[in-house]
Amino acid sequence: MKYIIELRRIRDFGEIINDTFTFLKQNFKPLFSSLLVICGFFVLVGTATTAFSQIAIYDSAASTQISDYNSGLNAGLGVIANALVTVLSQFFIYLTTLCFVAVYLEKKGEKPTAQDVWNYFKHYFFRSLGSAFLLMILTCLGFLFCFIPGIYLMPIFYLVLPIMVMENASFNYSFNKGFKLIKDYWWTVFGIIFVCSLIVSVCSSIATVPLTLVASLRLFVSLKYVSWPIMIFFSMLQNILMLTYAIPTIAIALCYFSLEERKDGTGILERIEAFGIHTDKADDLPAEQY
């Protein structure tokens, strides 16, 4: 019988990492199908803005006129547009993955469909978008004040949206509960974020390093008709690889379930309530051997 990950249980650091990739492996096709359906638009727009911004930056640097207003303006607009699309893309990927995990939890291990995830996504979109914007401002303020407050708040704020989606909670409730859950486990959550972010960075470098190299060569070599196809290819690859942000999102969701179980024992209470209740899934269990 195929092993179904039990989301609501206590895990240590290593178990969270291992179960993150086990969950990703078991649900790779439905998860990334949902991501492409919901976030595919940003992959296409991100490809255009990334290629445009890279070429505009290096064309501006190669300009012989120091006061070349147009090239500088194009470079600035390209960077702003690309940054905006990148932030929105990361938010969409984060929320889509959380909704996927929430549907997986509700369906008790059955693989969610893109329509199931989309229904959740629509329900939480505006609430999550406003919350994410507010959390981003608070994090930036934390980094401005001696940098350390921003580092301290970041792992706590990572838990807010999982709480909001998994418990259908308000921002105030999720914000306060984030501080409650992370008490005595700050380093665990920070370590999970750091390790998963490092993995994502390595994956992203597969596209960003060649992209930067090709853009830089435009300063020294004439690549007018060659660089555009190459830039578009690596820009698309970079934006596709951005879907790997699902990895830290799954890990953070598992952190939430683990901390929730430590503090409130929700999963244990659900299993106690389920005693004596027959489900169809019990028929999938292997027969006892005598």
Tab-separated table of C-alpha atoms in Angstrom:
chain	number	residue	atom	x	y	z
A	1	MET	CA	0.000	0.000	0.000
A	2	LYS	CA	1.319	3.451	-0.885
A	3	TYR	CA	2.503	5.480	2.078
A	4	ILE	CA	0.300	8.528	2.664
A	5	ILE	CA	1.948	11.349	4.559
A	6	GLU	CA	0.195	12.225	7.785
A	7	LEU	CA	0.385	16.008	7.908
A	8	ARG	CA	-0.688	16.546	11.495
A	9	ARG	CA	2.129	15.031	13.526
A	10	ILE	CA	5.233	16.113	15.422
A	11	ARG	CA	8.415	16.158	13.329
A	12	ASP	CA	12.009	17.077	14.034
A	13	PHE	CA	14.226	19.062	11.661
A	14	GLY	CA	15.313	16.083	9.562
A	15	GLU	CA	11.822	14.634	9.298
A	16	ILE	CA	10.440	17.927	8.009
A	17	ILE	CA	13.070	18.032	5.247
A	18	ASN	CA	12.568	14.372	4.326
A	19	ASP	CA	8.765	14.569	4.327
A	20	THR	CA	8.886	17.753	2.253
A	21	PHE	CA	10.564	15.898	-0.611
A	22	THR	CA	8.433	12.792	-0.062
A	23	PHE	CA	5.300	14.924	-0.354
A	24	LEU	CA	6.733	16.640	-3.432
A	25	LYS	CA	7.590	13.304	-5.049
A	26	GLN	CA	4.181	11.764	-4.391
A	27	ASN	CA	2.234	14.819	-5.577
A	28	PHE	CA	4.586	16.193	-8.215
A	29	LYS	CA	2.198	15.962	-11.176
A	30	PRO	CA	-0.997	17.376	-9.561
A	31	LEU	CA	0.958	20.056	-7.662
A	32	PHE	CA	2.846	21.424	-10.639
A	33	SER	CA	-0.229	21.103	-12.838
A	34	SER	CA	-2.023	23.385	-10.382
A	35	LEU	CA	0.955	25.748	-10.291
A	36	LEU	CA	1.096	25.993	-14.082
A	37	VAL	CA	-2.661	26.578	-14.346
A	38	ILE	CA	-2.762	29.289	-11.668
A	39	CYS	CA	0.750	30.780	-12.002
A	40	GLY	CA	1.469	30.117	-15.690
A	41	PHE	CA	0.610	33.700	-16.637
A	42	PHE	CA	3.455	34.988	-14.454
A	43	VAL	CA	5.881	32.538	-16.074
A	44	LEU	CA	5.145	34.117	-19.460
A	45	VAL	CA	5.133	37.731	-18.240
A	46	GLY	CA	8.199	37.078	-16.090
A	47	THR	CA	10.039	35.725	-19.128
A	48	ALA	CA	9.385	38.949	-21.024
A	49	THR	CA	10.276	41.301	-18.155
A	50	THR	CA	13.419	39.347	-17.204
A	51	ALA	CA	14.798	39.332	-20.745
A	52	PHE	CA	13.912	42.982	-21.298
A	53	SER	CA	15.413	44.164	-18.000
A	54	GLN	CA	18.680	42.240	-18.492
A	55	ILE	CA	19.206	43.558	-22.006
A	56	ALA	CA	18.184	47.103	-21.033
A	57	ILE	CA	20.627	47.152	-18.109
A	58	TYR	CA	23.636	46.054	-20.114
A	59	ASP	CA	22.716	48.157	-23.153
A	60	SER	CA	22.555	51.153	-20.824
A	61	ALA	CA	25.966	50.283	-19.386
A	62	ALA	CA	27.414	49.941	-22.893
A	63	SER	CA	26.022	53.268	-24.064
A	64	THR	CA	28.701	55.711	-25.211
A	65	GLN	CA	26.620	58.673	-24.033
A	66	ILE	CA	26.815	59.170	-20.303
A	67	SER	CA	23.575	61.117	-20.256
A	68	ASP	CA	21.662	58.679	-22.444
A	69	TYR	CA	18.247	59.266	-20.887
A	70	ASN	CA	16.300	56.698	-22.913
A	71	SER	CA	18.571	53.741	-22.179
A	72	GLY	CA	18.639	54.619	-18.479
A	73	LEU	CA	14.857	54.978	-18.389
A	74	ASN	CA	14.364	51.623	-20.124
A	75	ALA	CA	16.726	49.936	-17.691
A	76	GLY	CA	14.937	51.436	-14.684
A	77	LEU	CA	11.472	50.520	-15.933
A	78	GLY	CA	12.652	47.018	-16.785
A	79	VAL	CA	14.049	46.435	-13.297
A	80	ILE	CA	10.895	47.763	-11.593
A	81	ALA	CA	8.576	45.720	-13.810
A	82	ASN	CA	10.631	42.559	-13.326
A	83	ALA	CA	10.782	43.049	-9.549
A	84	LEU	CA	7.002	43.535	-9.361
A	85	VAL	CA	6.288	40.448	-11.474
A	86	THR	CA	8.766	38.397	-9.420
A	87	VAL	CA	7.149	39.366	-6.109
A	88	LEU	CA	3.652	38.604	-7.412
A	89	SER	CA	4.838	35.314	-8.904
A	90	GLN	CA	6.359	34.227	-5.587
A	91	PHE	CA	3.151	35.141	-3.771
A	92	PHE	CA	1.002	33.180	-6.243
A	93	ILE	CA	3.286	30.140	-5.949
A	94	TYR	CA	3.272	30.353	-2.147
A	95	LEU	CA	-0.502	30.647	-1.869
A	96	THR	CA	-1.198	28.001	-4.542
A	97	THR	CA	1.045	25.492	-2.766
A	98	LEU	CA	-0.571	26.221	0.606
A	99	CYS	CA	-4.008	25.724	-0.933
A	100	PHE	CA	-2.837	22.441	-2.441
A	101	VAL	CA	-1.693	21.229	0.997
A	102	ALA	CA	-4.994	22.387	2.543
A	103	VAL	CA	-7.009	20.428	-0.033
A	104	TYR	CA	-4.757	17.399	0.497
A	105	LEU	CA	-5.479	17.642	4.235
A	106	GLU	CA	-9.226	17.962	3.701
A	107	LYS	CA	-9.355	15.057	1.246
A	108	LYS	CA	-7.257	12.939	3.622
A	109	GLY	CA	-4.456	12.112	1.232
A	110	GLU	CA	-6.318	12.070	-2.073
A	111	LYS	CA	-4.525	14.018	-4.763
A	112	PRO	CA	-6.141	17.441	-5.299
A	113	THR	CA	-7.160	18.611	-8.745
A	114	ALA	CA	-6.345	22.019	-10.187
A	115	GLN	CA	-10.024	22.976	-9.824
A	116	ASP	CA	-9.991	22.079	-6.119
A	117	VAL	CA	-6.897	24.211	-5.570
A	118	TRP	CA	-8.336	27.080	-7.609
A	119	ASN	CA	-11.486	27.128	-5.460
A	120	TYR	CA	-9.363	27.482	-2.335
A	121	PHE	CA	-7.113	30.031	-4.034
A	122	LYS	CA	-10.058	32.295	-4.922
A	123	HIS	CA	-11.372	32.118	-1.378
A	124	TYR	CA	-8.094	33.158	0.263
A	125	PHE	CA	-6.605	35.412	-2.421
A	126	PHE	CA	-7.552	38.917	-1.269
A	127	ARG	CA	-7.202	38.098	2.426
A	128	SER	CA	-3.756	36.605	1.834
A	129	LEU	CA	-2.628	39.356	-0.537
A	130	GLY	CA	-3.434	42.099	1.969
A	131	SER	CA	-1.809	40.103	4.768
A	132	ALA	CA	1.329	39.424	2.706
A	133	PHE	CA	1.643	43.123	1.830
A	134	LEU	CA	1.346	44.138	5.481
A	135	LEU	CA	3.836	41.478	6.586
A	136	MET	CA	6.294	42.629	3.920
A	137	ILE	CA	6.101	46.198	5.234
A	138	LEU	CA	6.623	45.037	8.832
A	139	THR	CA	9.581	42.878	7.779
A	140	CYS	CA	11.183	45.776	5.885
A	141	LEU	CA	10.744	48.000	8.931
A	142	GLY	CA	12.334	45.287	11.050
A	143	PHE	CA	15.383	45.181	8.769
A	144	LEU	CA	15.652	48.976	8.859
A	145	PHE	CA	15.874	48.943	12.656
A	146	CYS	CA	19.342	47.430	13.158
A	147	PHE	CA	18.567	44.484	10.801
A	148	ILE	CA	18.212	41.957	13.652
A	149	PRO	CA	14.446	42.567	14.244
A	150	GLY	CA	13.799	41.721	10.593
A	151	ILE	CA	15.638	38.412	10.904
A	152	TYR	CA	13.738	37.604	14.096
A	153	LEU	CA	10.319	38.393	12.598
A	154	MET	CA	10.831	36.625	9.271
A	155	PRO	CA	10.308	33.001	10.496
A	156	ILE	CA	7.266	34.085	12.503
A	157	PHE	CA	5.703	35.858	9.537
A	158	TYR	CA	6.285	32.794	7.353
A	159	LEU	CA	3.770	30.943	9.547
A	160	VAL	CA	0.981	33.518	9.243
A	161	LEU	CA	-0.374	32.496	5.825
A	162	PRO	CA	-0.259	28.737	6.581
A	163	ILE	CA	-2.293	29.388	9.731
A	164	MET	CA	-4.720	31.553	7.771
A	165	VAL	CA	-5.247	28.945	5.025
A	166	MET	CA	-5.256	25.778	7.144
A	167	GLU	CA	-7.577	27.220	9.806
A	168	ASN	CA	-9.570	29.686	7.660
A	169	ALA	CA	-8.527	32.340	10.171
A	170	SER	CA	-8.335	36.117	10.202
A	171	PHE	CA	-5.087	38.058	9.989
A	172	ASN	CA	-5.143	39.072	13.668
A	173	TYR	CA	-5.675	35.490	14.823
A	174	SER	CA	-2.990	34.144	12.463
A	175	PHE	CA	-0.522	36.875	13.426
A	176	ASN	CA	-0.896	36.232	17.163
A	177	LYS	CA	-0.826	32.466	16.764
A	178	GLY	CA	2.394	32.697	14.751
A	179	PHE	CA	4.147	34.142	17.817
A	180	LYS	CA	2.560	31.478	20.009
A	181	LEU	CA	3.585	28.538	17.828
A	182	ILE	CA	7.182	29.582	17.264
A	183	LYS	CA	7.983	30.028	20.959
A	184	ASP	CA	10.966	27.783	21.806
A	185	TYR	CA	11.193	26.632	18.157
A	186	TRP	CA	12.471	29.752	16.392
A	187	TRP	CA	15.764	28.154	15.361
A	188	THR	CA	14.006	25.111	13.903
A	189	VAL	CA	11.785	27.218	11.651
A	190	PHE	CA	14.683	29.504	10.711
A	191	GLY	CA	16.843	26.501	9.832
A	192	ILE	CA	14.105	25.003	7.648
A	193	ILE	CA	13.706	28.297	5.784
A	194	PHE	CA	17.476	28.665	5.355
A	195	VAL	CA	18.059	25.126	4.032
A	196	CYS	CA	15.086	25.186	1.636
A	197	SER	CA	15.984	28.681	0.398
A	198	LEU	CA	19.514	27.452	-0.287
A	199	ILE	CA	18.126	24.571	-2.352
A	200	VAL	CA	15.921	26.959	-4.340
A	201	SER	CA	18.872	29.313	-4.902
A	202	VAL	CA	20.977	26.481	-6.318
A	203	CYS	CA	18.141	25.502	-8.663
A	204	SER	CA	17.661	29.113	-9.777
A	205	SER	CA	21.375	29.520	-10.495
A	206	ILE	CA	21.008	27.004	-13.335
A	207	ALA	CA	19.316	29.800	-15.278
A	208	THR	CA	20.509	33.019	-13.633
A	209	VAL	CA	24.251	32.381	-14.124
A	210	PRO	CA	24.038	31.774	-17.923
A	211	LEU	CA	21.526	34.609	-18.241
A	212	THR	CA	23.853	37.080	-16.521
A	213	LEU	CA	26.837	35.796	-18.509
A	214	VAL	CA	25.119	36.251	-21.877
A	215	ALA	CA	23.856	39.704	-20.903
A	216	SER	CA	27.370	40.713	-19.775
A	217	LEU	CA	28.934	39.571	-23.040
A	218	ARG	CA	26.859	42.202	-24.838
A	219	LEU	CA	29.233	44.768	-23.334
A	220	PHE	CA	32.200	43.321	-25.219
A	221	VAL	CA	30.882	41.253	-28.128
A	222	SER	CA	28.271	42.052	-30.756
A	223	LEU	CA	25.465	39.555	-30.063
A	224	LYS	CA	22.579	41.546	-31.444
A	225	TYR	CA	20.914	38.710	-33.347
A	226	VAL	CA	22.141	35.844	-31.183
A	227	SER	CA	21.552	37.083	-27.650
A	228	TRP	CA	17.792	37.609	-27.851
A	229	PRO	CA	16.857	33.912	-28.379
A	230	ILE	CA	19.373	32.872	-25.710
A	231	MET	CA	18.112	35.512	-23.286
A	232	ILE	CA	14.488	34.498	-23.839
A	233	PHE	CA	15.327	30.813	-23.309
A	234	PHE	CA	17.170	31.346	-20.029
A	235	SER	CA	14.611	33.921	-18.886
A	236	MET	CA	11.847	31.358	-19.375
A	237	LEU	CA	13.932	28.699	-17.629
A	238	GLN	CA	14.516	31.054	-14.697
A	239	ASN	CA	10.806	31.733	-14.318
A	240	ILE	CA	9.901	28.052	-14.636
A	241	LEU	CA	12.467	27.192	-11.965
A	242	MET	CA	10.781	29.763	-9.749
A	243	LEU	CA	8.097	27.101	-9.250
A	244	THR	CA	10.618	25.409	-6.937
A	245	TYR	CA	9.487	27.949	-4.324
A	246	ALA	CA	6.888	25.275	-3.654
A	247	ILE	CA	9.624	23.390	-1.752
A	248	PRO	CA	10.057	25.883	1.117
A	249	THR	CA	6.286	26.418	1.154
A	250	ILE	CA	5.647	22.717	1.772
A	251	ALA	CA	8.350	22.717	4.443
A	252	ILE	CA	6.780	25.707	6.206
A	253	ALA	CA	3.370	24.007	6.079
A	254	LEU	CA	4.887	20.917	7.724
A	255	CYS	CA	6.504	23.196	10.325
A	256	TYR	CA	3.077	24.620	11.085
A	257	PHE	CA	1.507	21.166	11.472
A	258	SER	CA	4.349	20.017	13.716
A	259	LEU	CA	4.204	23.094	15.956
A	260	GLU	CA	0.415	22.959	16.048
A	261	GLU	CA	0.609	19.344	17.180
A	262	ARG	CA	3.146	20.193	19.885
A	263	LYS	CA	1.066	23.069	21.244
A	264	ASP	CA	-2.539	21.928	20.788
A	265	GLY	CA	-2.466	18.258	19.775
A	266	THR	CA	-5.064	18.774	17.038
A	267	GLY	CA	-4.115	15.627	15.158
A	268	ILE	CA	-4.298	13.472	18.287
A	269	LEU	CA	-7.766	14.819	19.099
A	270	GLU	CA	-8.942	14.048	15.546
A	271	ARG	CA	-7.641	10.477	15.787
A	272	ILE	CA	-9.353	10.000	19.167
A	273	GLU	CA	-12.643	11.244	17.719
A	274	ALA	CA	-12.230	8.870	14.761
A	275	PHE	CA	-11.993	5.763	16.964
A	276	GLY	CA	-14.727	3.300	16.084
A	277	ILE	CA	-15.698	5.116	12.897
A	278	HIS	CA	-15.512	2.899	9.809
A	279	THR	CA	-14.128	4.480	6.659
A	280	ASP	CA	-13.735	3.124	3.168
A	281	LYS	CA	-9.992	3.618	3.418
A	282	ALA	CA	-9.852	0.897	6.037
A	283	ASP	CA	-10.551	-1.569	3.219
A	284	ASP	CA	-7.216	-0.615	1.666
A	285	LEU	CA	-5.286	-1.956	4.632
A	286	PRO	CA	-3.480	-5.258	4.093
A	287	ALA	CA	-5.164	-8.302	5.552
A	288	GLU	CA	-3.648	-9.750	8.715
A	289	GLN	CA	-1.636	-12.899	8.289
A	290	TYR	CA	-2.032	-15.775	10.728
